[in-house]
Amino acid sequence: MKALALAIVVLVGGLLISATVDFPDWGDPASPAALHVSPRYIEKSLEETSVPNVVTSVLADYRGFDTMFETTVVFTAGVACFLLLRRREPRPEPTRVYRHQATGVIVEMSQPPESEPAPEVFQRIDDDWTPHDLIVMNVCRLLIPFIQLFGLYVIAHGHHSPGGGFQGGVILGASVILIALSWDLRTAEMRLHEVTTGLMSAIGVFIYAGVGALALALGGNFLDYAALAPLLRVDPIAARSLGIFFVEVGVGLAVMATMVFIYKNLASEGRLDQGL
């Protein structure tokens, strides 16, 4: 069976490679894509959407359906990881170990306490725990707010420069993962709880589809942001620009939350109790 699968892969790969000889030259101004679609967007994007960044207007407006379903795929990936990896049964732990933050004294308990001690006093130690680097912890504590601020900037400024919901969402998600890497997973879980993460991912998709449905309810087509003009009290072109911004916010939320969601389950074997 493996030999048959390998033969199919090699055959398909060979066919795809042989087809590349028919591709137009790189950057060829006479290629089909450069003669019809691209000039139309380049010439009309700013006029029709009031968005200087053509890439953003194409992704969130001209091909808004495609991007909405890409966002749905991201959300579905997070749900699939949750269903496959999440475990509710507690990890077997004959003892539970805590480290006193001020003195560094290690306390081992044969029975788990009824309630977790305050994390600023006692730090729970995982099975594979190693002392955290003080410099790394504090440098990350200093940088993470700026990383998150930059993520928000990338989402909000996607109209004018490279960026948007996908890129900004990745930056925001990476900032939360950095908390888990420099501190521990429990600290990241306290900052952004599992339930909150799941809700944010779903809300991101809902914002995107909701803006489209709202346009439909106001008499336009689905994802026709110009139909929002009476509600937003702006002209139709400005409404398309604002509609793009709204859906970019939804994309950013979904991407950020799904990244964190997947990381937490992978790093802790689905139990969210230990891990990097």
Short mmCIF file of C-alpha atoms in Angstrom, two decimals:
data_model
loop_
_atom_site.label_atom_id
_atom_site.label_comp_id
_atom_site.label_asym_id
_atom_site.label_seq_id
_atom_site.Cartn_x
_atom_site.Cartn_y
_atom_site.Cartn_z
CA MET A 1 0.00 0.00 0.00
CA LYS A 2 2.86 2.40 0.85
CA ALA A 3 4.51 1.64 -2.48
CA LEU A 4 1.24 2.37 -4.32
CA ALA A 5 0.77 5.66 -2.44
CA LEU A 6 4.36 6.66 -3.20
CA ALA A 7 3.88 5.85 -6.88
CA ILE A 8 0.72 7.99 -7.01
CA VAL A 9 2.48 10.89 -5.32
CA VAL A 10 5.44 10.67 -7.67
CA LEU A 11 3.14 10.46 -10.71
CA VAL A 12 1.02 13.43 -9.67
CA GLY A 13 4.12 15.41 -8.78
CA GLY A 14 5.63 14.66 -12.17
CA LEU A 15 2.48 15.79 -13.96
CA LEU A 16 2.36 19.02 -11.99
CA ILE A 17 6.03 19.74 -12.66
CA SER A 18 5.57 19.03 -16.38
CA ALA A 19 2.68 21.52 -16.45
CA THR A 20 4.92 24.32 -15.21
CA VAL A 21 6.44 24.72 -18.69
CA ASP A 22 3.14 26.33 -19.75
CA PHE A 23 3.27 28.94 -16.99
CA PRO A 24 3.82 32.55 -18.10
CA ASP A 25 7.15 34.09 -17.22
CA TRP A 26 7.52 35.54 -13.76
CA GLY A 27 6.18 39.10 -13.80
CA ASP A 28 5.09 38.84 -17.42
CA PRO A 29 2.84 41.88 -18.09
CA ALA A 30 1.17 39.97 -20.94
CA SER A 31 0.05 37.04 -18.73
CA PRO A 32 -3.73 36.50 -18.50
CA ALA A 33 -3.83 37.54 -14.84
CA ALA A 34 -2.03 40.80 -15.59
CA LEU A 35 -4.28 41.74 -18.51
CA HIS A 36 -7.75 41.65 -16.97
CA VAL A 37 -8.25 41.04 -13.24
CA SER A 38 -5.27 42.81 -11.71
CA PRO A 39 -5.59 46.10 -13.63
CA ARG A 40 -9.29 46.24 -12.75
CA TYR A 41 -8.56 46.04 -9.02
CA ILE A 42 -5.55 48.35 -9.16
CA GLU A 43 -7.44 51.05 -11.05
CA LYS A 44 -10.80 50.85 -9.26
CA SER A 45 -10.04 49.66 -5.72
CA LEU A 46 -9.42 53.05 -4.14
CA GLU A 47 -12.27 54.64 -6.04
CA GLU A 48 -14.79 51.94 -5.07
CA THR A 49 -13.72 51.07 -1.52
CA SER A 50 -11.66 54.00 -0.25
CA VAL A 51 -8.96 51.50 0.77
CA PRO A 52 -5.43 52.32 -0.47
CA ASN A 53 -4.17 48.78 0.18
CA VAL A 54 -5.42 46.81 -2.82
CA VAL A 55 -4.63 43.47 -1.18
CA THR A 56 -6.93 44.23 1.75
CA SER A 57 -9.77 45.39 -0.48
CA VAL A 58 -9.47 42.26 -2.63
CA LEU A 59 -9.35 39.88 0.34
CA ALA A 60 -12.14 41.41 2.41
CA ASP A 61 -14.40 42.88 -0.26
CA TYR A 62 -14.03 41.67 -3.84
CA ARG A 63 -13.48 38.08 -2.73
CA GLY A 64 -15.10 38.41 0.70
CA PHE A 65 -16.84 35.02 0.43
CA ASP A 66 -13.53 33.24 0.01
CA THR A 67 -11.96 35.00 2.98
CA MET A 68 -15.01 34.34 5.15
CA PHE A 69 -14.76 30.63 4.50
CA GLU A 70 -11.00 30.75 5.11
CA THR A 71 -11.81 32.19 8.52
CA THR A 72 -14.35 29.42 9.02
CA VAL A 73 -11.67 26.86 8.17
CA VAL A 74 -9.41 28.37 10.84
CA PHE A 75 -12.22 28.14 13.38
CA THR A 76 -13.02 24.57 12.32
CA ALA A 77 -9.37 23.60 12.77
CA GLY A 78 -9.51 24.86 16.35
CA VAL A 79 -12.72 22.95 17.05
CA ALA A 80 -11.25 19.79 15.53
CA CYS A 81 -8.16 20.04 17.74
CA PHE A 82 -10.41 20.54 20.75
CA LEU A 83 -12.51 17.47 19.94
CA LEU A 84 -9.48 15.30 19.20
CA LEU A 85 -7.07 16.40 21.91
CA ARG A 86 -9.02 17.77 24.87
CA ARG A 87 -9.12 15.43 27.85
CA ARG A 88 -11.26 15.99 30.89
CA GLU A 89 -9.78 13.35 33.16
CA PRO A 90 -7.05 14.72 35.44
CA ARG A 91 -3.47 13.66 34.88
CA PRO A 92 -2.37 11.04 37.43
CA GLU A 93 -0.31 12.85 40.06
CA PRO A 94 0.87 10.95 43.14
CA THR A 95 2.17 14.20 44.58
CA ARG A 96 1.84 17.89 43.83
CA VAL A 97 4.87 20.17 44.06
CA TYR A 98 4.95 23.91 44.74
CA ARG A 99 7.78 26.40 44.88
CA HIS A 100 7.66 29.30 47.32
CA GLN A 101 8.26 32.33 45.14
CA ALA A 102 10.11 34.44 47.73
CA THR A 103 12.45 31.82 49.18
CA GLY A 104 12.61 29.15 46.48
CA VAL A 105 11.67 26.45 49.01
CA ILE A 106 10.09 23.41 47.34
CA VAL A 107 7.00 21.93 49.04
CA GLU A 108 5.73 18.49 48.05
CA MET A 109 2.17 17.52 48.95
CA SER A 110 0.99 13.93 48.94
CA GLN A 111 -2.62 15.11 48.50
CA PRO A 112 -3.75 17.98 46.26
CA PRO A 113 -4.97 20.99 48.30
CA GLU A 114 -8.66 21.83 48.32
CA SER A 115 -7.90 25.10 46.53
CA GLU A 116 -4.85 26.30 44.64
CA PRO A 117 -2.63 28.69 46.64
CA ALA A 118 -2.12 32.20 45.29
CA PRO A 119 0.25 31.94 42.30
CA GLU A 120 2.20 35.02 43.39
CA VAL A 121 3.11 33.17 46.62
CA PHE A 122 3.39 29.53 45.54
CA GLN A 123 4.20 28.48 42.00
CA ARG A 124 3.02 25.04 41.01
CA ILE A 125 5.78 22.95 39.43
CA ASP A 126 5.15 20.60 36.51
CA ASP A 127 6.80 17.21 36.08
CA ASP A 128 9.27 18.63 33.58
CA TRP A 129 9.66 21.96 35.35
CA THR A 130 12.94 23.80 35.13
CA PRO A 131 13.73 27.14 36.80
CA HIS A 132 12.54 30.03 34.66
CA ASP A 133 15.13 32.48 33.43
CA LEU A 134 14.59 35.76 35.25
CA ILE A 135 15.84 37.80 32.30
CA VAL A 136 13.62 36.02 29.79
CA MET A 137 10.57 36.33 32.02
CA ASN A 138 10.97 40.03 32.62
CA VAL A 139 11.98 40.91 29.07
CA CYS A 140 8.86 39.10 27.84
CA ARG A 141 6.77 40.87 30.48
CA LEU A 142 8.08 44.16 29.07
CA LEU A 143 7.71 43.27 25.38
CA ILE A 144 4.36 41.48 25.31
CA PRO A 145 2.20 44.62 25.72
CA PHE A 146 4.05 46.26 22.82
CA ILE A 147 3.66 43.10 20.71
CA GLN A 148 -0.08 43.13 21.37
CA LEU A 149 -0.28 46.83 20.59
CA PHE A 150 1.52 46.21 17.31
CA GLY A 151 -0.91 43.37 16.53
CA LEU A 152 -3.84 45.74 16.98
CA TYR A 153 -2.06 48.31 14.80
CA VAL A 154 -1.56 45.73 12.02
CA ILE A 155 -5.28 44.92 12.06
CA ALA A 156 -6.43 48.53 12.17
CA HIS A 157 -3.86 49.76 9.64
CA GLY A 158 -4.49 46.99 7.12
CA HIS A 159 -6.31 49.53 4.96
CA HIS A 160 -3.12 51.50 4.32
CA SER A 161 -0.18 49.09 4.60
CA PRO A 162 0.60 45.35 4.55
CA GLY A 163 -1.45 43.78 7.32
CA GLY A 164 -5.00 42.94 8.24
CA GLY A 165 -6.85 40.39 10.30
CA PHE A 166 -4.76 37.31 9.54
CA GLN A 167 -1.43 38.98 10.17
CA GLY A 168 -2.59 40.92 13.24
CA GLY A 169 -4.30 37.84 14.65
CA VAL A 170 -1.11 35.83 14.34
CA ILE A 171 0.86 38.53 16.19
CA LEU A 172 -1.73 38.67 18.99
CA GLY A 173 -1.82 34.88 19.26
CA ALA A 174 1.98 34.71 19.36
CA SER A 175 2.01 37.18 22.25
CA VAL A 176 -0.19 34.87 24.34
CA ILE A 177 1.91 31.84 23.41
CA LEU A 178 4.99 33.81 24.45
CA ILE A 179 3.45 34.14 27.91
CA ALA A 180 3.18 30.36 28.11
CA LEU A 181 6.75 29.88 26.88
CA SER A 182 8.39 32.44 29.14
CA TRP A 183 6.23 31.72 32.23
CA ASP A 184 4.07 28.62 32.02
CA LEU A 185 0.84 27.37 30.54
CA ARG A 186 -1.16 28.02 33.69
CA THR A 187 -0.21 31.69 33.60
CA ALA A 188 -1.32 31.92 29.98
CA GLU A 189 -4.53 30.09 30.90
CA MET A 190 -5.23 32.61 33.66
CA ARG A 191 -4.71 35.49 31.21
CA LEU A 192 -6.89 33.94 28.50
CA HIS A 193 -9.14 31.14 29.71
CA GLU A 194 -10.08 28.20 27.53
CA VAL A 195 -13.75 29.17 27.45
CA THR A 196 -12.88 32.75 26.54
CA THR A 197 -10.60 31.53 23.78
CA GLY A 198 -13.29 29.31 22.30
CA LEU A 199 -15.87 32.07 22.46
CA MET A 200 -13.53 34.61 20.85
CA SER A 201 -12.83 32.24 17.97
CA ALA A 202 -16.55 31.73 17.35
CA ILE A 203 -17.31 35.43 17.78
CA GLY A 204 -14.69 36.26 15.14
CA VAL A 205 -16.50 34.13 12.57
CA PHE A 206 -19.85 35.50 13.74
CA ILE A 207 -18.66 39.10 13.23
CA TYR A 208 -17.64 38.34 9.65
CA ALA A 209 -20.83 36.47 8.76
CA GLY A 210 -22.91 38.92 10.81
CA VAL A 211 -21.68 41.93 8.83
CA GLY A 212 -22.58 40.09 5.63
CA ALA A 213 -26.02 39.14 6.96
CA LEU A 214 -26.62 42.71 8.15
CA ALA A 215 -25.95 43.99 4.64
CA LEU A 216 -28.45 41.43 3.37
CA ALA A 217 -31.04 42.60 5.92
CA LEU A 218 -30.55 46.20 4.82
CA GLY A 219 -31.46 45.40 1.25
CA GLY A 220 -28.08 44.64 -0.29
CA ASN A 221 -26.35 41.42 -1.19
CA PHE A 222 -24.54 39.29 1.36
CA LEU A 223 -21.21 40.99 2.23
CA ASP A 224 -22.20 44.05 0.16
CA TYR A 225 -20.86 46.57 2.68
CA ALA A 226 -22.28 49.52 0.74
CA ALA A 227 -25.71 48.50 2.03
CA LEU A 228 -24.54 49.51 5.54
CA ALA A 229 -24.37 53.18 4.51
CA PRO A 230 -27.76 54.22 5.98
CA LEU A 231 -26.96 52.49 9.26
CA LEU A 232 -23.44 53.97 9.53
CA ARG A 233 -24.59 57.37 8.21
CA VAL A 234 -21.82 57.53 5.61
CA ASP A 235 -21.73 57.30 1.84
CA PRO A 236 -21.64 53.82 0.26
CA ILE A 237 -17.90 53.97 -0.51
CA ALA A 238 -17.03 54.83 3.10
CA ALA A 239 -19.41 52.07 4.21
CA ARG A 240 -17.43 49.54 2.15
CA SER A 241 -14.25 50.74 3.84
CA LEU A 242 -15.79 50.40 7.31
CA GLY A 243 -17.27 47.01 6.42
CA ILE A 244 -13.80 45.79 5.48
CA PHE A 245 -12.49 46.99 8.84
CA PHE A 246 -15.25 45.19 10.75
CA VAL A 247 -14.61 41.86 9.07
CA GLU A 248 -10.85 42.27 9.56
CA VAL A 249 -11.49 42.58 13.29
CA GLY A 250 -13.47 39.34 13.13
CA VAL A 251 -10.68 37.59 11.27
CA GLY A 252 -8.12 38.82 13.79
CA LEU A 253 -10.15 37.50 16.72
CA ALA A 254 -10.69 34.10 15.12
CA VAL A 255 -7.04 33.66 14.13
CA MET A 256 -5.66 34.77 17.51
CA ALA A 257 -8.03 32.62 19.56
CA THR A 258 -7.59 29.54 17.38
CA MET A 259 -3.80 29.79 17.54
CA VAL A 260 -3.89 29.91 21.34
CA PHE A 261 -6.53 27.19 21.47
CA ILE A 262 -4.47 24.77 19.39
CA TYR A 263 -1.22 25.56 21.20
CA LYS A 264 -2.66 24.95 24.65
CA ASN A 265 -4.07 21.56 23.69
CA LEU A 266 -0.94 20.44 21.89
CA ALA A 267 1.44 21.60 24.63
CA SER A 268 -0.49 20.01 27.49
CA GLU A 269 -1.74 16.83 25.78
CA GLY A 270 -5.24 18.27 25.95
CA ARG A 271 -5.40 18.63 29.74
CA LEU A 272 -4.38 22.30 30.08
CA ASP A 273 -2.66 21.49 33.37
CA GLN A 274 0.97 21.23 32.37
CA GLY A 275 3.02 22.02 29.34
CA LEU A 276 5.34 24.63 27.94
#
